[in-house]
PDB file of C-alpha atoms in Angstrom:
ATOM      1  CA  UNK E  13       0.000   0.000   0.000  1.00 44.00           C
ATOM      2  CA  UNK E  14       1.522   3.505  -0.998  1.00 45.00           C
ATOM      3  CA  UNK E  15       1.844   5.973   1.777  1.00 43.00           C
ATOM      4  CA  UNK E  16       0.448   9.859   1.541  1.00 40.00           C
ATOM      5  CA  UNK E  17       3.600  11.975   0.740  1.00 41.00           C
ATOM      6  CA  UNK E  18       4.296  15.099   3.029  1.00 46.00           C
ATOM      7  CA  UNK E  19       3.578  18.360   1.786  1.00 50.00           C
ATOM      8  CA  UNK E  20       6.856  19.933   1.623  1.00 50.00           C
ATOM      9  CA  UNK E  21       8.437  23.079  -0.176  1.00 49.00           C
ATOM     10  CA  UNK E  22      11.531  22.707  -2.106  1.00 54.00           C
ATOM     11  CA  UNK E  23      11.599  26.087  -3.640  1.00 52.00           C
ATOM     12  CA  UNK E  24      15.477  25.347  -4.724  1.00 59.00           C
ATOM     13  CA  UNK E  25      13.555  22.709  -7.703  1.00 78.00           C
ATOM     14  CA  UNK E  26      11.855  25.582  -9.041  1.00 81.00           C
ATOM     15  CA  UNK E  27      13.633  27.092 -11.789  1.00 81.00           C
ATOM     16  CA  UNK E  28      11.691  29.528 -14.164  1.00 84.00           C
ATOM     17  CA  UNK E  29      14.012  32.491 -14.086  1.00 87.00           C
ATOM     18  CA  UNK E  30      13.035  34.230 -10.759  1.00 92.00           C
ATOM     19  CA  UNK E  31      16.175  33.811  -8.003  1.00 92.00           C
ATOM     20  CA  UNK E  32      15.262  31.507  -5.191  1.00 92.00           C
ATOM     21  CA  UNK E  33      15.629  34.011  -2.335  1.00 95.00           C
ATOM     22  CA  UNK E  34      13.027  36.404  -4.817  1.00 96.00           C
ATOM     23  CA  UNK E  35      10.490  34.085  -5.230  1.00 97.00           C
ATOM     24  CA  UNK E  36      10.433  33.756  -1.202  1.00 97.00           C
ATOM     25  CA  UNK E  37       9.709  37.488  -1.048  1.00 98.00           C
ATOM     26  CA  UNK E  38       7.015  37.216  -3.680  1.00 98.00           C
ATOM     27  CA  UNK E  39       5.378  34.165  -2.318  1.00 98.00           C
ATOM     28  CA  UNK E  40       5.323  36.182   0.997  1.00 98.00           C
ATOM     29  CA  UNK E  41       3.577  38.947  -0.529  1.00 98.00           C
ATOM     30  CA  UNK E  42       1.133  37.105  -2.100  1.00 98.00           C
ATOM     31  CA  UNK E  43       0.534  35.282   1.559  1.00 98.00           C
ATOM     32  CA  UNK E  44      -0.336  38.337   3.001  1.00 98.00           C
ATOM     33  CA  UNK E  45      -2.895  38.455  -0.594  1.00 98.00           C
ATOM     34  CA  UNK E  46      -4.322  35.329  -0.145  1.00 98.00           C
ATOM     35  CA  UNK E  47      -5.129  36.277   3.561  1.00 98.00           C
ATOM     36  CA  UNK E  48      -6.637  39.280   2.493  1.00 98.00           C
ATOM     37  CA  UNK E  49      -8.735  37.676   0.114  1.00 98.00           C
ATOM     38  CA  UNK E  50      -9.651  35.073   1.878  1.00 98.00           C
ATOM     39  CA  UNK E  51     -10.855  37.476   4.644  1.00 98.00           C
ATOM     40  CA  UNK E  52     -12.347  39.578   2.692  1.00 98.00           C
ATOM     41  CA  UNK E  53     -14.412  36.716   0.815  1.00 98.00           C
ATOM     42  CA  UNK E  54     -15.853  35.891   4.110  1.00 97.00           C
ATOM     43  CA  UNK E  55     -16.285  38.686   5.408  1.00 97.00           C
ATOM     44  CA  UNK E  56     -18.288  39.875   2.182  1.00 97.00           C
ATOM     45  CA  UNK E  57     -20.009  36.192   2.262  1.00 97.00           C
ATOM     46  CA  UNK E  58     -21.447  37.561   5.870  1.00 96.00           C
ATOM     47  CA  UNK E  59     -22.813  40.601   4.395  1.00 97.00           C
ATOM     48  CA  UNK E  60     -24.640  38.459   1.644  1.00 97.00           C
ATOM     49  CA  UNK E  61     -26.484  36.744   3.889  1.00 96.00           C
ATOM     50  CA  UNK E  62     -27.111  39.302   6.790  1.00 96.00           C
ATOM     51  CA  UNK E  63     -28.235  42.150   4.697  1.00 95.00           C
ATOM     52  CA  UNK E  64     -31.283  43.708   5.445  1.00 95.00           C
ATOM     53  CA  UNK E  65     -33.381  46.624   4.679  1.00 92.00           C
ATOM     54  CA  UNK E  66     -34.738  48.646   1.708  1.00 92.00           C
ATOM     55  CA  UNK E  67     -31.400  47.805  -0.716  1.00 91.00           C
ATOM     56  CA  UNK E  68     -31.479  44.192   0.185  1.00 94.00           C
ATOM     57  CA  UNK E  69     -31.753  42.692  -2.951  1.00 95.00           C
ATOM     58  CA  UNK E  70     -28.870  44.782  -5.052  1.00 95.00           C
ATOM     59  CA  UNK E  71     -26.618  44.510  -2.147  1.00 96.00           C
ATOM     60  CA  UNK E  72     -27.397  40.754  -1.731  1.00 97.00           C
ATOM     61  CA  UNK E  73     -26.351  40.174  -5.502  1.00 97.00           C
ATOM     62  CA  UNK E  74     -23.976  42.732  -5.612  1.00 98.00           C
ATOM     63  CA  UNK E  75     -22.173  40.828  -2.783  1.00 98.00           C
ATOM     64  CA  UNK E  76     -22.657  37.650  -5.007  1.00 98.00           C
ATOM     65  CA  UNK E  77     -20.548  38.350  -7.578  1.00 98.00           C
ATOM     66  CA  UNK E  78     -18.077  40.095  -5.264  1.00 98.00           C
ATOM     67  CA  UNK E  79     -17.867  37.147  -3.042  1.00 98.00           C
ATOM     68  CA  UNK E  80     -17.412  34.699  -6.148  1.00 98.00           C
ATOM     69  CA  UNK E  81     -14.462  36.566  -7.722  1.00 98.00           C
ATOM     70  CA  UNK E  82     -13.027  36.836  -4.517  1.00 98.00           C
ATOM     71  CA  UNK E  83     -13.490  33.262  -4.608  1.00 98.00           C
ATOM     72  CA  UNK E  84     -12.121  32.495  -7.708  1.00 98.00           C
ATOM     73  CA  UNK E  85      -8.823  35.353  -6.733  1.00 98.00           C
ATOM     74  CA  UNK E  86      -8.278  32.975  -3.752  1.00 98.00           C
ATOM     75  CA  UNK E  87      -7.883  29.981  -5.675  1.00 98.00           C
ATOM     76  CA  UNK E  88      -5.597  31.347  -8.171  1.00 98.00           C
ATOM     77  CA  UNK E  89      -2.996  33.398  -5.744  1.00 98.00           C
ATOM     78  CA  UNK E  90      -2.708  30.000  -3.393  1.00 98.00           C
ATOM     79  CA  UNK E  91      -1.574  28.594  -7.012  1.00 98.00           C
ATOM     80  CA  UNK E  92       0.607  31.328  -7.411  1.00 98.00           C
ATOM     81  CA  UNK E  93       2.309  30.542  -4.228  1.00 98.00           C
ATOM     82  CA  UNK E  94       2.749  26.991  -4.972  1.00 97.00           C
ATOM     83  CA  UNK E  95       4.035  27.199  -8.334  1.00 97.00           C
ATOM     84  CA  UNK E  96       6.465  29.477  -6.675  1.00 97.00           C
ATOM     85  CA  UNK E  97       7.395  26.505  -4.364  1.00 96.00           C
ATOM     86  CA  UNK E  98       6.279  27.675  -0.907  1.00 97.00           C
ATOM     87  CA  UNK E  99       3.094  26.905   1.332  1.00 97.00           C
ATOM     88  CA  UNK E 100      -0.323  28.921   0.820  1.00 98.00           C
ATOM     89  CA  UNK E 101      -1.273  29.763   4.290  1.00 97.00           C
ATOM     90  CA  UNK E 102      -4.816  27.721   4.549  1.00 96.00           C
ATOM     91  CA  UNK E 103      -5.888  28.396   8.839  1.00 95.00           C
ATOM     92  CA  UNK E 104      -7.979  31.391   9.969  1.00 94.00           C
ATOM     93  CA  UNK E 105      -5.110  31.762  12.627  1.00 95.00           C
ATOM     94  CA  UNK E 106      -2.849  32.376   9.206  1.00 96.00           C
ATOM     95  CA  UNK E 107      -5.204  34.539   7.665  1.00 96.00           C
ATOM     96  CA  UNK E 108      -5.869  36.510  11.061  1.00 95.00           C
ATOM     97  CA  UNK E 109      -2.310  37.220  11.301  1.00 96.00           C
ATOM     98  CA  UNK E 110      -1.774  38.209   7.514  1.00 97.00           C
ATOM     99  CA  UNK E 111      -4.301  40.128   6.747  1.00 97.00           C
ATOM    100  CA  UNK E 112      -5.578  43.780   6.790  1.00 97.00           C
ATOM    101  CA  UNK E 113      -9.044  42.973   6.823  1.00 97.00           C
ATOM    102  CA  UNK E 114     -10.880  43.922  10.103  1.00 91.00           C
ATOM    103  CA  UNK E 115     -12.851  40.664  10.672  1.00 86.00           C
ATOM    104  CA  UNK E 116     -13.402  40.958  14.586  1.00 86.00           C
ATOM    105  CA  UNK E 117     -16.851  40.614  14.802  1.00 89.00           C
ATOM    106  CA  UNK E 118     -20.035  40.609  12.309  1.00 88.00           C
ATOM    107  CA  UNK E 119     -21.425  43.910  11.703  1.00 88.00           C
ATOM    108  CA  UNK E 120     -25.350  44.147  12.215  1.00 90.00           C
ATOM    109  CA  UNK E 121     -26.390  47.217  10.396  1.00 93.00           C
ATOM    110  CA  UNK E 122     -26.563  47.785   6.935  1.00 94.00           C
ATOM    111  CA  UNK E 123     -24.289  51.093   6.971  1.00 94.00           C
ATOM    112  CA  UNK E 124     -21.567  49.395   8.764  1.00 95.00           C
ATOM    113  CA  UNK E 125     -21.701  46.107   6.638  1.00 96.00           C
ATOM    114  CA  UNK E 126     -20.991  48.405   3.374  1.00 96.00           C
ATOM    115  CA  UNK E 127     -18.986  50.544   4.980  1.00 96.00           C
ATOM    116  CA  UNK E 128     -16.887  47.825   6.382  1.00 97.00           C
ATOM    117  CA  UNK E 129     -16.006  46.207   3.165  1.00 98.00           C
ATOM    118  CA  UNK E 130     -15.364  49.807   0.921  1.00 98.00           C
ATOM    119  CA  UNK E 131     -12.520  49.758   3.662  1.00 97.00           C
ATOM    120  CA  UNK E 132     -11.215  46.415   3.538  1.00 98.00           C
ATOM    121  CA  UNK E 133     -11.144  46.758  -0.558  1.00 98.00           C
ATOM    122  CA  UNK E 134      -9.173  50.200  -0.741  1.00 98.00           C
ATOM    123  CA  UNK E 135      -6.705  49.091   2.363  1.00 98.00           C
ATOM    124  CA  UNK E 136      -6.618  45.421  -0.129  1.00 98.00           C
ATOM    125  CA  UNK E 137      -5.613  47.667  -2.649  1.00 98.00           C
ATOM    126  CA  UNK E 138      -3.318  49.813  -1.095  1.00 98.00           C
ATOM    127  CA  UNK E 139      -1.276  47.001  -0.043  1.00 98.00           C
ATOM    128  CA  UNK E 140      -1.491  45.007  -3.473  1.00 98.00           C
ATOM    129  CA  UNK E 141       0.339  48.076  -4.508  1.00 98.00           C
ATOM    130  CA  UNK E 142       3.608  47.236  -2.243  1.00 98.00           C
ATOM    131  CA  UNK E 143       3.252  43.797  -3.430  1.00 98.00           C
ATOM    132  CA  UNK E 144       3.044  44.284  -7.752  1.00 98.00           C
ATOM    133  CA  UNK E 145       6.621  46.566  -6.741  1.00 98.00           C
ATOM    134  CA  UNK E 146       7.945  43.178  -5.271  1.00 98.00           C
ATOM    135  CA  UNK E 147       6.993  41.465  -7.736  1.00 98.00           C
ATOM    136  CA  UNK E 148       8.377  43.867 -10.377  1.00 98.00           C
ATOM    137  CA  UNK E 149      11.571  44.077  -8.328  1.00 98.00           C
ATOM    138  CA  UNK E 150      11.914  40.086  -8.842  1.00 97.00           C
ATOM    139  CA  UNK E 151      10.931  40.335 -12.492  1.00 97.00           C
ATOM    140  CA  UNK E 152       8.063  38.073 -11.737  1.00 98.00           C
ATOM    141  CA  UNK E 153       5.704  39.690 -14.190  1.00 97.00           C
ATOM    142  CA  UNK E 154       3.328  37.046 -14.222  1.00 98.00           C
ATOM    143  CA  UNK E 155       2.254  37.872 -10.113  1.00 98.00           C
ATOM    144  CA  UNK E 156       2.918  41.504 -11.153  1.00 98.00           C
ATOM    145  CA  UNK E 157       0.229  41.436 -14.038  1.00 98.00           C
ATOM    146  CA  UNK E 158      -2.399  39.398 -11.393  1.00 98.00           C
ATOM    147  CA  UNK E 159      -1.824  41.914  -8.495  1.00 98.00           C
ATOM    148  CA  UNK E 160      -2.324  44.920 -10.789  1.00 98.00           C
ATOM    149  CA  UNK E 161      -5.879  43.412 -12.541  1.00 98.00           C
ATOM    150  CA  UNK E 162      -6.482  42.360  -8.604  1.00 98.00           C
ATOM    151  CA  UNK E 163      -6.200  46.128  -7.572  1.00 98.00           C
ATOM    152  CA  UNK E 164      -8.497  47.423 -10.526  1.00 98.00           C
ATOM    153  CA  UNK E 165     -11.341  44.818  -9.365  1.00 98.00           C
ATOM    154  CA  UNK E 166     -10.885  45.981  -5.178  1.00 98.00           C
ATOM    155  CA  UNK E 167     -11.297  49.257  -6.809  1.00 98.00           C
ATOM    156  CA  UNK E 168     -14.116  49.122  -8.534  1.00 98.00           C
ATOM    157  CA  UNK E 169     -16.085  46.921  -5.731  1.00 98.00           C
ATOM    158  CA  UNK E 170     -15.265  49.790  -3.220  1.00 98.00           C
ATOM    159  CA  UNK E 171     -16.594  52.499  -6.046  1.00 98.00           C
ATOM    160  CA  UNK E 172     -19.902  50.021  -6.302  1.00 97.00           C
ATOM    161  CA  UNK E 173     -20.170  49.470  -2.715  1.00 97.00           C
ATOM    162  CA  UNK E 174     -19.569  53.589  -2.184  1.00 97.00           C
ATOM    163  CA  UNK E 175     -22.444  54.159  -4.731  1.00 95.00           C
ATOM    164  CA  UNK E 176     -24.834  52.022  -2.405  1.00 93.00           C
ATOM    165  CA  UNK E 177     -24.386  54.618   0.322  1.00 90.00           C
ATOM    166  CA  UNK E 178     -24.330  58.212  -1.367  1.00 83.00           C
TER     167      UNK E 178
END
């Protein structure tokens, strides 16, 4: 009977043209991405289901969509990291210690719900900002390129979330 191999990194077999010691900076930077994204997934998730009030049903499928790209994002930075040979962070104790996103406790009204996640996406994109300059730094256009269309979409769901509450 086979045995289950051990997950381990052995970033020193990865050879695509980005230095070792690089690709370590850029996998952390896109750690500290995934744990935003993750957070902010969930924490937009909440909103979806605990909205209430006249705007329910554009901020309920607003939220959709937001939530399922976020989704999606998730999946394909934890990729990132792996085909850059370390570990995507995967606990909420990771993502509670990487992450920007204030996810302390469930907000109950409306105002702070929206509120709440315009703030998480302009501090996501902010920080994505540092993070496409270490990837640029590391000539790693390919995490550079997903950063950058990562910032355009935070931006854009704070504008839409902002629009809710003018």
């Amino acid at each position: 009977m086979a045995t289950a191999a051990k997950a381990t990194t052995k970033p020193d077999n990865v050879d695509t043209g980005i230095e070792a010691k690089d690709r370590k900076e850029v996998a952390k930077a896109l750690q500290h991405g995934l744990a935003d994204t993750y957070s902010l997934y969930l924490k937009t998730l909440g909103v979806h289901w605990n909205i209430v009030g006249p705007a329910f049903y554009s901020v309920h499928k607003l939220t959709e969509a937001q939530y399922e790209d976020l989704h999606a994002a998730a999946d394909v930075i934890a990729e990132r990291i792996r085909a850059l040979g370390e570990i995507a962070p995967a606990s909420f104790g990771d993502y509670t210690k990487l992450s920007v996103v204030d996810s302390s406790e469930t907000p109950r009204q409306a105002d702070a719900m929206i509120k709440g996640l315009i703030t998480d996406n302009e501090a996501i994109a902010k920080r994505m900002r540092d993070f496409v300059e270490v990837a640029e730094d590391a000539d790693d256009v390919f995490t550079a390129d997903l950063l950058t269309a990562r910032i355009g979409k935070h931006e854009e769901n704070a504008w839409m979330l902002r629009a809710l509450i003018s």
